[in-house]
Amino acid sequence: MKKRILITGGTGLVGSSLTKRIKEVGLPIISVGHKGSVLKNKDDSLGYDFCKFKDCLDATRNIEAAVFCAAISYGVKKNKELPTAAILPNLEIFTGLFEACARNKVRRIIMLSSSTIYQPAGYPIKEDDLDLNQSPYQEYFGIGWTYRYLEQLACLYSITYGIQVLILRPTNIYGPFDKFDEERAHVIPSLIRRALNKQEPFEVWGKPDVIRDFVFVGDVVDDILSIIKDEVDLHSLPVNICSGRPISIKEAAEIILETCGHKTKVNFNSQKPTAIPYRALDSSRYLKTFGSRKRTAFRDGIKKTVEWFKKNGE
């Protein structure tokens, strides 16, 4: 049997787009979504529950390479209300998948980690700037420490079993197949949904000068596909993945309002819980490792995302 590429989280933000792109280039693939969810690509996706080790073992049989996109995440509202909600399921998912890959002799793994692992920094932070003697931002304390542990686990499996592992630390990813519901939506899909609903007043929690680096999902997918196709030698050294063009929440919100045709002003409510003031990543290791790659301008990425959401809804 010809070995295949496993995409976990095949119905999520990155997994859905990656599944589509890999099928377009004709590579053998098995795309896996959660068995309890509605599979958007029913012909392409199988349903597994990666919190169950048996499902991890079943999904990783006869697999050459795996891309770990499956993860549990929530928007800022739920993160503040239940800061531990995502810890246990993410530990179960990743530890089960790593062990299953080792037993089934999967050769290569690309792991999507998280930029929440970094300590506070008012500048684009490099991979080697990570200081384990400093905690992540308080808002990301639980999930940040979880991913710190999971990255060390990835290194252990790489060293112990000779699996090639590449850890990607993405910044804020947005685009088609994102979560747009109130409970799980991150800032970009939340703003898009409310702008299309012509919400008045159009309120954004926090301050207008909060800085983020938003990267379009299509760019992340193209990066991963190139790594797979080019048989890049993977290693456990982490690599930041970002747009390299930080933007203020004020400018981001104004572009979203303009794209959605909602002619109103943004009201920033600094009395409400605010996000961390600055989070951006340094991309120099990425450029050195993989060379220059295309990046979609934020305005163009928002236009594509809005068009997708209008057509597909939540």
mmCIF file of C-alpha atoms in Angstrom:
data_model
loop_
_atom_site.group_PDB
_atom_site.id
_atom_site.type_symbol
_atom_site.label_atom_id
_atom_site.label_comp_id
_atom_site.label_asym_id
_atom_site.label_seq_id
_atom_site.Cartn_x
_atom_site.Cartn_y
_atom_site.Cartn_z
ATOM 1 C CA MET A 1 0.000 0.000 0.000
ATOM 2 C CA LYS A 2 1.313 3.422 -0.934
ATOM 3 C CA LYS A 3 2.069 5.499 2.120
ATOM 4 C CA ARG A 4 -0.040 8.584 2.604
ATOM 5 C CA ILE A 5 0.079 12.030 4.213
ATOM 6 C CA LEU A 6 -2.080 12.427 7.325
ATOM 7 C CA ILE A 7 -3.710 15.774 8.019
ATOM 8 C CA THR A 8 -5.170 15.979 11.521
ATOM 9 C CA GLY A 9 -7.774 18.662 12.101
ATOM 10 C CA GLY A 10 -8.821 18.255 8.479
ATOM 11 C CA THR A 11 -12.009 20.279 8.935
ATOM 12 C CA GLY A 12 -10.391 23.221 10.731
ATOM 13 C CA LEU A 13 -8.889 26.504 9.599
ATOM 14 C CA VAL A 14 -5.521 25.188 8.381
ATOM 15 C CA GLY A 15 -6.520 21.545 7.854
ATOM 16 C CA SER A 16 -9.393 22.275 5.450
ATOM 17 C CA SER A 17 -7.325 24.498 3.186
ATOM 18 C CA LEU A 18 -4.333 22.158 3.346
ATOM 19 C CA THR A 19 -6.504 19.163 2.446
ATOM 20 C CA LYS A 20 -7.846 21.025 -0.578
ATOM 21 C CA ARG A 21 -4.379 22.082 -1.782
ATOM 22 C CA ILE A 22 -2.767 18.653 -1.339
ATOM 23 C CA LYS A 23 -5.581 16.993 -3.287
ATOM 24 C CA GLU A 24 -5.146 19.568 -6.061
ATOM 25 C CA VAL A 25 -1.504 18.546 -6.551
ATOM 26 C CA GLY A 26 -2.407 14.852 -6.490
ATOM 27 C CA LEU A 27 -0.547 13.667 -3.398
ATOM 28 C CA PRO A 28 -1.995 10.671 -1.489
ATOM 29 C CA ILE A 29 -3.746 11.981 1.595
ATOM 30 C CA ILE A 30 -5.953 11.037 4.491
ATOM 31 C CA SER A 31 -7.641 14.048 6.081
ATOM 32 C CA VAL A 32 -9.073 13.596 9.554
ATOM 33 C CA GLY A 33 -11.721 15.639 11.325
ATOM 34 C CA HIS A 34 -13.313 15.074 14.705
ATOM 35 C CA LYS A 35 -15.920 12.317 14.526
ATOM 36 C CA GLY A 36 -18.348 14.408 16.552
ATOM 37 C CA SER A 37 -18.292 17.357 14.170
ATOM 38 C CA VAL A 38 -19.900 17.954 10.799
ATOM 39 C CA LEU A 39 -17.246 17.228 8.182
ATOM 40 C CA LYS A 40 -17.137 20.013 5.616
ATOM 41 C CA ASN A 41 -15.302 17.812 3.110
ATOM 42 C CA LYS A 42 -17.193 14.562 3.611
ATOM 43 C CA ASP A 43 -15.620 12.851 0.623
ATOM 44 C CA ASP A 44 -12.110 13.716 1.810
ATOM 45 C CA SER A 45 -12.289 13.391 5.568
ATOM 46 C CA LEU A 46 -12.549 10.572 8.074
ATOM 47 C CA GLY A 47 -13.781 11.115 11.601
ATOM 48 C CA TYR A 48 -11.595 10.254 14.598
ATOM 49 C CA ASP A 49 -11.449 11.343 18.212
ATOM 50 C CA PHE A 50 -7.777 11.954 18.939
ATOM 51 C CA CYS A 51 -8.476 12.124 22.654
ATOM 52 C CA LYS A 52 -8.768 8.319 22.319
ATOM 53 C CA PHE A 53 -5.449 6.541 21.762
ATOM 54 C CA LYS A 54 -7.010 3.782 19.634
ATOM 55 C CA ASP A 55 -8.173 6.409 17.145
ATOM 56 C CA CYS A 56 -4.646 7.862 17.081
ATOM 57 C CA LEU A 57 -3.251 4.412 16.255
ATOM 58 C CA ASP A 58 -5.862 3.751 13.572
ATOM 59 C CA ALA A 59 -5.335 7.106 11.869
ATOM 60 C CA THR A 60 -1.534 6.826 11.697
ATOM 61 C CA ARG A 61 -1.286 3.362 10.094
ATOM 62 C CA ASN A 62 0.427 3.292 6.664
ATOM 63 C CA ILE A 63 1.290 6.970 6.968
ATOM 64 C CA GLU A 64 4.532 8.429 5.624
ATOM 65 C CA ALA A 65 4.173 11.980 6.945
ATOM 66 C CA ALA A 66 1.751 13.733 9.284
ATOM 67 C CA VAL A 67 0.762 17.364 9.730
ATOM 68 C CA PHE A 68 -0.627 18.063 13.191
ATOM 69 C CA CYS A 69 -3.294 20.731 12.695
ATOM 70 C CA ALA A 70 -5.768 19.326 15.231
ATOM 71 C CA ALA A 71 -6.008 21.429 18.388
ATOM 72 C CA ILE A 72 -8.591 22.896 20.712
ATOM 73 C CA SER A 73 -8.707 26.692 20.870
ATOM 74 C CA TYR A 74 -11.111 29.387 21.989
ATOM 75 C CA GLY A 75 -11.601 33.111 21.602
ATOM 76 C CA VAL A 76 -10.541 35.691 24.165
ATOM 77 C CA LYS A 77 -13.926 35.621 25.959
ATOM 78 C CA LYS A 78 -13.833 31.916 26.836
ATOM 79 C CA ASN A 79 -10.095 31.994 27.493
ATOM 80 C CA LYS A 80 -10.759 34.535 30.235
ATOM 81 C CA GLU A 81 -13.764 32.665 31.630
ATOM 82 C CA LEU A 82 -12.231 29.148 31.469
ATOM 83 C CA PRO A 83 -8.443 29.495 31.095
ATOM 84 C CA THR A 84 -7.875 25.739 31.614
ATOM 85 C CA ALA A 85 -10.522 24.477 29.166
ATOM 86 C CA ALA A 86 -8.114 23.692 26.312
ATOM 87 C CA ILE A 87 -5.296 22.145 28.352
ATOM 88 C CA LEU A 88 -6.436 18.547 28.860
ATOM 89 C CA PRO A 89 -7.779 17.906 25.326
ATOM 90 C CA ASN A 90 -4.646 19.321 23.698
ATOM 91 C CA LEU A 91 -2.406 17.187 25.904
ATOM 92 C CA GLU A 92 -4.457 14.106 25.020
ATOM 93 C CA ILE A 93 -4.437 14.891 21.287
ATOM 94 C CA PHE A 94 -0.714 15.574 20.885
ATOM 95 C CA THR A 95 0.657 12.942 23.272
ATOM 96 C CA GLY A 96 -1.561 10.287 21.694
ATOM 97 C CA LEU A 97 -0.554 11.256 18.172
ATOM 98 C CA PHE A 98 3.181 11.347 18.920
ATOM 99 C CA GLU A 99 3.095 7.917 20.549
ATOM 100 C CA ALA A 100 0.966 6.477 17.732
ATOM 101 C CA CYS A 101 3.336 7.893 15.098
ATOM 102 C CA ALA A 102 6.288 6.295 16.873
ATOM 103 C CA ARG A 103 4.588 2.886 17.047
ATOM 104 C CA ASN A 104 3.447 3.033 13.419
ATOM 105 C CA LYS A 105 6.847 4.277 12.231
ATOM 106 C CA VAL A 106 5.675 7.561 10.715
ATOM 107 C CA ARG A 107 8.798 9.115 9.235
ATOM 108 C CA ARG A 108 8.057 12.857 9.202
ATOM 109 C CA ILE A 109 5.885 15.180 11.303
ATOM 110 C CA ILE A 110 5.060 18.864 10.905
ATOM 111 C CA MET A 111 3.640 20.198 14.163
ATOM 112 C CA LEU A 112 1.725 23.462 14.365
ATOM 113 C CA SER A 113 2.663 24.879 17.744
ATOM 114 C CA SER A 114 1.702 28.354 18.961
ATOM 115 C CA SER A 115 3.235 31.776 19.468
ATOM 116 C CA THR A 116 1.505 31.863 22.877
ATOM 117 C CA ILE A 117 4.574 30.105 24.264
ATOM 118 C CA TYR A 118 6.600 33.338 24.204
ATOM 119 C CA GLN A 119 7.108 35.597 27.202
ATOM 120 C CA PRO A 120 6.035 39.269 26.912
ATOM 121 C CA ALA A 121 8.097 41.225 24.396
ATOM 122 C CA GLY A 122 7.574 44.614 22.771
ATOM 123 C CA TYR A 123 9.399 43.641 19.579
ATOM 124 C CA PRO A 124 9.209 40.861 16.927
ATOM 125 C CA ILE A 125 10.521 37.958 18.983
ATOM 126 C CA LYS A 126 12.951 35.325 17.677
ATOM 127 C CA GLU A 127 12.760 31.596 18.325
ATOM 128 C CA ASP A 128 15.874 31.600 20.498
ATOM 129 C CA ASP A 129 14.507 34.500 22.566
ATOM 130 C CA LEU A 130 12.116 32.086 24.265
ATOM 131 C CA ASP A 131 12.995 32.192 27.965
ATOM 132 C CA LEU A 132 11.568 29.275 29.937
ATOM 133 C CA ASN A 133 12.432 31.120 33.152
ATOM 134 C CA GLN A 134 9.772 33.677 32.213
ATOM 135 C CA SER A 135 6.096 32.799 31.955
ATOM 136 C CA PRO A 136 3.998 33.467 28.864
ATOM 137 C CA TYR A 137 1.590 36.392 28.878
ATOM 138 C CA GLN A 138 -0.846 35.908 31.759
ATOM 139 C CA GLU A 139 -3.737 35.696 29.285
ATOM 140 C CA TYR A 140 -2.035 32.696 27.638
ATOM 141 C CA PHE A 141 -0.509 31.171 30.765
ATOM 142 C CA GLY A 142 -2.258 27.788 30.539
ATOM 143 C CA ILE A 143 -2.090 27.160 26.803
ATOM 144 C CA GLY A 144 1.362 28.751 26.534
ATOM 145 C CA TRP A 145 2.866 26.325 29.065
ATOM 146 C CA THR A 146 0.983 23.462 27.411
ATOM 147 C CA TYR A 147 2.659 24.150 24.065
ATOM 148 C CA ARG A 148 6.024 24.612 25.746
ATOM 149 C CA TYR A 149 5.681 21.077 27.092
ATOM 150 C CA LEU A 150 4.426 19.695 23.768
ATOM 151 C CA GLU A 151 7.406 21.157 21.908
ATOM 152 C CA GLN A 152 9.760 19.397 24.342
ATOM 153 C CA LEU A 153 7.773 16.218 23.805
ATOM 154 C CA ALA A 154 8.222 16.584 20.049
ATOM 155 C CA CYS A 155 11.993 16.844 20.548
ATOM 156 C CA LEU A 156 11.970 13.736 22.733
ATOM 157 C CA TYR A 157 10.164 11.651 20.104
ATOM 158 C CA SER A 158 12.476 12.980 17.400
ATOM 159 C CA ILE A 159 15.595 12.026 19.368
ATOM 160 C CA THR A 160 14.276 8.695 20.670
ATOM 161 C CA TYR A 161 12.695 7.317 17.492
ATOM 162 C CA GLY A 162 14.491 9.196 14.733
ATOM 163 C CA ILE A 163 11.314 10.885 13.504
ATOM 164 C CA GLN A 164 11.944 14.049 11.515
ATOM 165 C CA VAL A 165 9.930 16.733 13.295
ATOM 166 C CA LEU A 166 9.495 20.351 12.268
ATOM 167 C CA ILE A 167 7.841 22.677 14.790
ATOM 168 C CA LEU A 168 6.108 25.700 13.278
ATOM 169 C CA ARG A 169 5.132 28.530 15.611
ATOM 170 C CA PRO A 170 2.458 30.486 13.749
ATOM 171 C CA THR A 171 1.220 33.905 14.653
ATOM 172 C CA ASN A 172 -2.482 34.788 14.306
ATOM 173 C CA ILE A 173 -3.816 32.805 11.313
ATOM 174 C CA TYR A 174 -7.058 33.897 9.635
ATOM 175 C CA GLY A 175 -9.008 33.042 6.488
ATOM 176 C CA PRO A 176 -11.620 30.631 5.070
ATOM 177 C CA PHE A 177 -12.771 27.770 7.335
ATOM 178 C CA ASP A 178 -12.084 29.822 10.458
ATOM 179 C CA LYS A 179 -14.439 29.696 13.462
ATOM 180 C CA PHE A 180 -16.939 32.548 13.259
ATOM 181 C CA ASP A 181 -19.234 31.669 16.165
ATOM 182 C CA GLU A 182 -19.212 33.961 19.190
ATOM 183 C CA GLU A 183 -17.682 31.490 21.640
ATOM 184 C CA ARG A 184 -14.724 30.283 19.578
ATOM 185 C CA ALA A 185 -14.030 33.144 17.156
ATOM 186 C CA HIS A 186 -10.721 34.962 17.399
ATOM 187 C CA VAL A 187 -10.481 38.660 16.662
ATOM 188 C CA ILE A 188 -10.569 38.662 12.830
ATOM 189 C CA PRO A 189 -13.578 36.343 12.261
ATOM 190 C CA SER A 190 -15.381 38.004 15.168
ATOM 191 C CA LEU A 191 -14.943 41.458 13.622
ATOM 192 C CA ILE A 192 -15.993 40.174 10.194
ATOM 193 C CA ARG A 193 -19.174 38.572 11.521
ATOM 194 C CA ARG A 194 -20.177 41.707 13.398
ATOM 195 C CA ALA A 195 -19.318 43.998 10.487
ATOM 196 C CA LEU A 196 -21.434 41.947 8.073
ATOM 197 C CA ASN A 197 -24.279 42.065 10.606
ATOM 198 C CA LYS A 198 -23.933 45.885 10.576
ATOM 199 C CA GLN A 199 -23.553 45.984 14.331
ATOM 200 C CA GLU A 200 -24.140 49.368 15.945
ATOM 201 C CA PRO A 201 -22.322 50.574 17.872
ATOM 202 C CA PHE A 202 -19.321 48.722 16.502
ATOM 203 C CA GLU A 203 -17.385 48.125 19.694
ATOM 204 C CA VAL A 204 -13.924 46.620 20.042
ATOM 205 C CA TRP A 205 -12.624 45.721 23.479
ATOM 206 C CA GLY A 206 -9.330 47.235 24.534
ATOM 207 C CA LYS A 207 -7.163 49.916 23.019
ATOM 208 C CA PRO A 208 -6.703 50.850 19.329
ATOM 209 C CA ASP A 209 -2.903 50.600 19.400
ATOM 210 C CA VAL A 210 -2.760 46.849 20.146
ATOM 211 C CA ILE A 211 -0.359 45.296 17.602
ATOM 212 C CA ARG A 212 -0.720 41.882 15.952
ATOM 213 C CA ASP A 213 0.807 40.000 13.026
ATOM 214 C CA PHE A 214 -2.000 38.351 11.038
ATOM 215 C CA VAL A 215 -1.022 35.747 8.434
ATOM 216 C CA PHE A 216 -3.428 34.488 5.765
ATOM 217 C CA VAL A 217 -4.164 30.769 5.947
ATOM 218 C CA GLY A 218 -3.451 30.272 2.232
ATOM 219 C CA ASP A 219 0.133 31.420 2.777
ATOM 220 C CA VAL A 220 0.620 29.020 5.691
ATOM 221 C CA VAL A 221 -0.811 26.180 3.605
ATOM 222 C CA ASP A 222 1.480 26.949 0.670
ATOM 223 C CA ASP A 223 4.444 26.935 3.040
ATOM 224 C CA ILE A 224 3.506 23.532 4.470
ATOM 225 C CA LEU A 225 2.837 22.093 1.015
ATOM 226 C CA SER A 226 6.253 23.248 -0.215
ATOM 227 C CA ILE A 227 7.919 21.625 2.795
ATOM 228 C CA ILE A 228 6.127 18.348 2.033
ATOM 229 C CA LYS A 229 6.711 18.375 -1.736
ATOM 230 C CA ASP A 230 10.344 19.438 -1.602
ATOM 231 C CA GLU A 231 11.183 16.714 0.950
ATOM 232 C CA VAL A 232 12.739 19.364 3.189
ATOM 233 C CA ASP A 233 14.846 17.746 5.893
ATOM 234 C CA LEU A 234 12.784 18.317 9.001
ATOM 235 C CA HIS A 235 14.253 18.828 12.433
ATOM 236 C CA SER A 236 12.867 19.793 15.799
ATOM 237 C CA LEU A 237 14.236 23.339 15.764
ATOM 238 C CA PRO A 238 11.189 25.618 15.926
ATOM 239 C CA VAL A 239 10.491 28.076 13.131
ATOM 240 C CA ASN A 240 8.273 31.151 13.415
ATOM 241 C CA ILE A 241 5.692 31.545 10.670
ATOM 242 C CA CYS A 242 4.097 34.967 10.206
ATOM 243 C CA SER A 243 3.332 37.705 7.690
ATOM 244 C CA GLY A 244 6.187 39.920 8.846
ATOM 245 C CA ARG A 245 3.860 42.952 8.651
ATOM 246 C CA PRO A 246 2.441 43.811 12.090
ATOM 247 C CA ILE A 247 -0.724 45.900 12.099
ATOM 248 C CA SER A 248 -2.721 47.756 14.750
ATOM 249 C CA ILE A 249 -6.178 46.526 15.723
ATOM 250 C CA LYS A 250 -7.508 49.959 14.754
ATOM 251 C CA GLU A 251 -6.238 49.638 11.176
ATOM 252 C CA ALA A 252 -7.366 46.008 10.971
ATOM 253 C CA ALA A 253 -10.891 46.897 12.144
ATOM 254 C CA GLU A 254 -11.158 49.799 9.700
ATOM 255 C CA ILE A 255 -10.124 47.573 6.768
ATOM 256 C CA ILE A 256 -12.704 44.967 7.813
ATOM 257 C CA LEU A 257 -15.471 47.588 8.059
ATOM 258 C CA GLU A 258 -14.585 48.955 4.632
ATOM 259 C CA THR A 259 -14.453 45.478 3.061
ATOM 260 C CA CYS A 260 -17.808 44.528 4.608
ATOM 261 C CA GLY A 261 -19.447 47.767 3.500
ATOM 262 C CA HIS A 262 -20.294 48.830 7.044
ATOM 263 C CA LYS A 263 -19.939 52.617 7.186
ATOM 264 C CA THR A 264 -19.477 53.301 10.846
ATOM 265 C CA LYS A 265 -16.772 54.193 13.337
ATOM 266 C CA VAL A 266 -14.944 51.846 15.661
ATOM 267 C CA ASN A 267 -15.620 52.443 19.341
ATOM 268 C CA PHE A 268 -12.734 51.164 21.447
ATOM 269 C CA ASN A 269 -13.802 50.309 24.983
ATOM 270 C CA SER A 270 -10.704 50.398 27.155
ATOM 271 C CA GLN A 271 -12.818 49.529 30.226
ATOM 272 C CA LYS A 272 -13.389 46.029 28.862
ATOM 273 C CA PRO A 273 -10.727 43.286 29.099
ATOM 274 C CA THR A 274 -7.969 44.073 26.650
ATOM 275 C CA ALA A 275 -5.678 41.789 24.713
ATOM 276 C CA ILE A 276 -1.937 41.839 25.249
ATOM 277 C CA PRO A 277 -0.519 45.077 23.788
ATOM 278 C CA TYR A 278 2.023 43.627 21.360
ATOM 279 C CA ARG A 279 2.636 40.263 19.755
ATOM 280 C CA ALA A 280 4.683 39.803 16.614
ATOM 281 C CA LEU A 281 7.283 37.296 15.453
ATOM 282 C CA ASP A 282 10.686 37.609 13.832
ATOM 283 C CA SER A 283 10.851 35.689 10.537
ATOM 284 C CA SER A 284 14.620 35.664 9.919
ATOM 285 C CA ARG A 285 15.069 31.934 10.690
ATOM 286 C CA TYR A 286 12.132 31.114 8.434
ATOM 287 C CA LEU A 287 13.645 33.091 5.541
ATOM 288 C CA LYS A 288 17.043 31.489 6.101
ATOM 289 C CA THR A 289 15.541 27.976 6.241
ATOM 290 C CA PHE A 290 12.952 28.148 3.465
ATOM 291 C CA GLY A 291 13.769 31.267 1.472
ATOM 292 C CA SER A 292 11.405 34.052 0.518
ATOM 293 C CA ARG A 293 7.742 33.054 0.276
ATOM 294 C CA LYS A 294 4.694 35.001 -0.872
ATOM 295 C CA ARG A 295 2.585 36.787 1.682
ATOM 296 C CA THR A 296 -0.970 37.968 1.038
ATOM 297 C CA ALA A 297 -1.583 41.614 1.889
ATOM 298 C CA PHE A 298 -3.949 41.977 4.840
ATOM 299 C CA ARG A 299 -6.582 43.830 2.808
ATOM 300 C CA ASP A 300 -6.569 41.105 0.134
ATOM 301 C CA GLY A 301 -6.748 38.332 2.737
ATOM 302 C CA ILE A 302 -9.733 39.985 4.410
ATOM 303 C CA LYS A 303 -11.498 40.305 1.065
ATOM 304 C CA LYS A 304 -11.019 36.568 0.374
ATOM 305 C CA THR A 305 -12.192 35.676 3.877
ATOM 306 C CA VAL A 306 -15.315 37.848 3.663
ATOM 307 C CA GLU A 307 -16.213 36.393 0.260
ATOM 308 C CA TRP A 308 -15.841 32.855 1.629
ATOM 309 C CA PHE A 309 -17.944 33.617 4.718
ATOM 310 C CA LYS A 310 -20.721 35.197 2.655
ATOM 311 C CA LYS A 311 -20.906 32.052 0.564
ATOM 312 C CA ASN A 312 -20.459 29.435 3.270
ATOM 313 C CA GLY A 313 -21.618 31.007 6.522
ATOM 314 C CA GLU A 314 -20.434 29.387 9.748
#
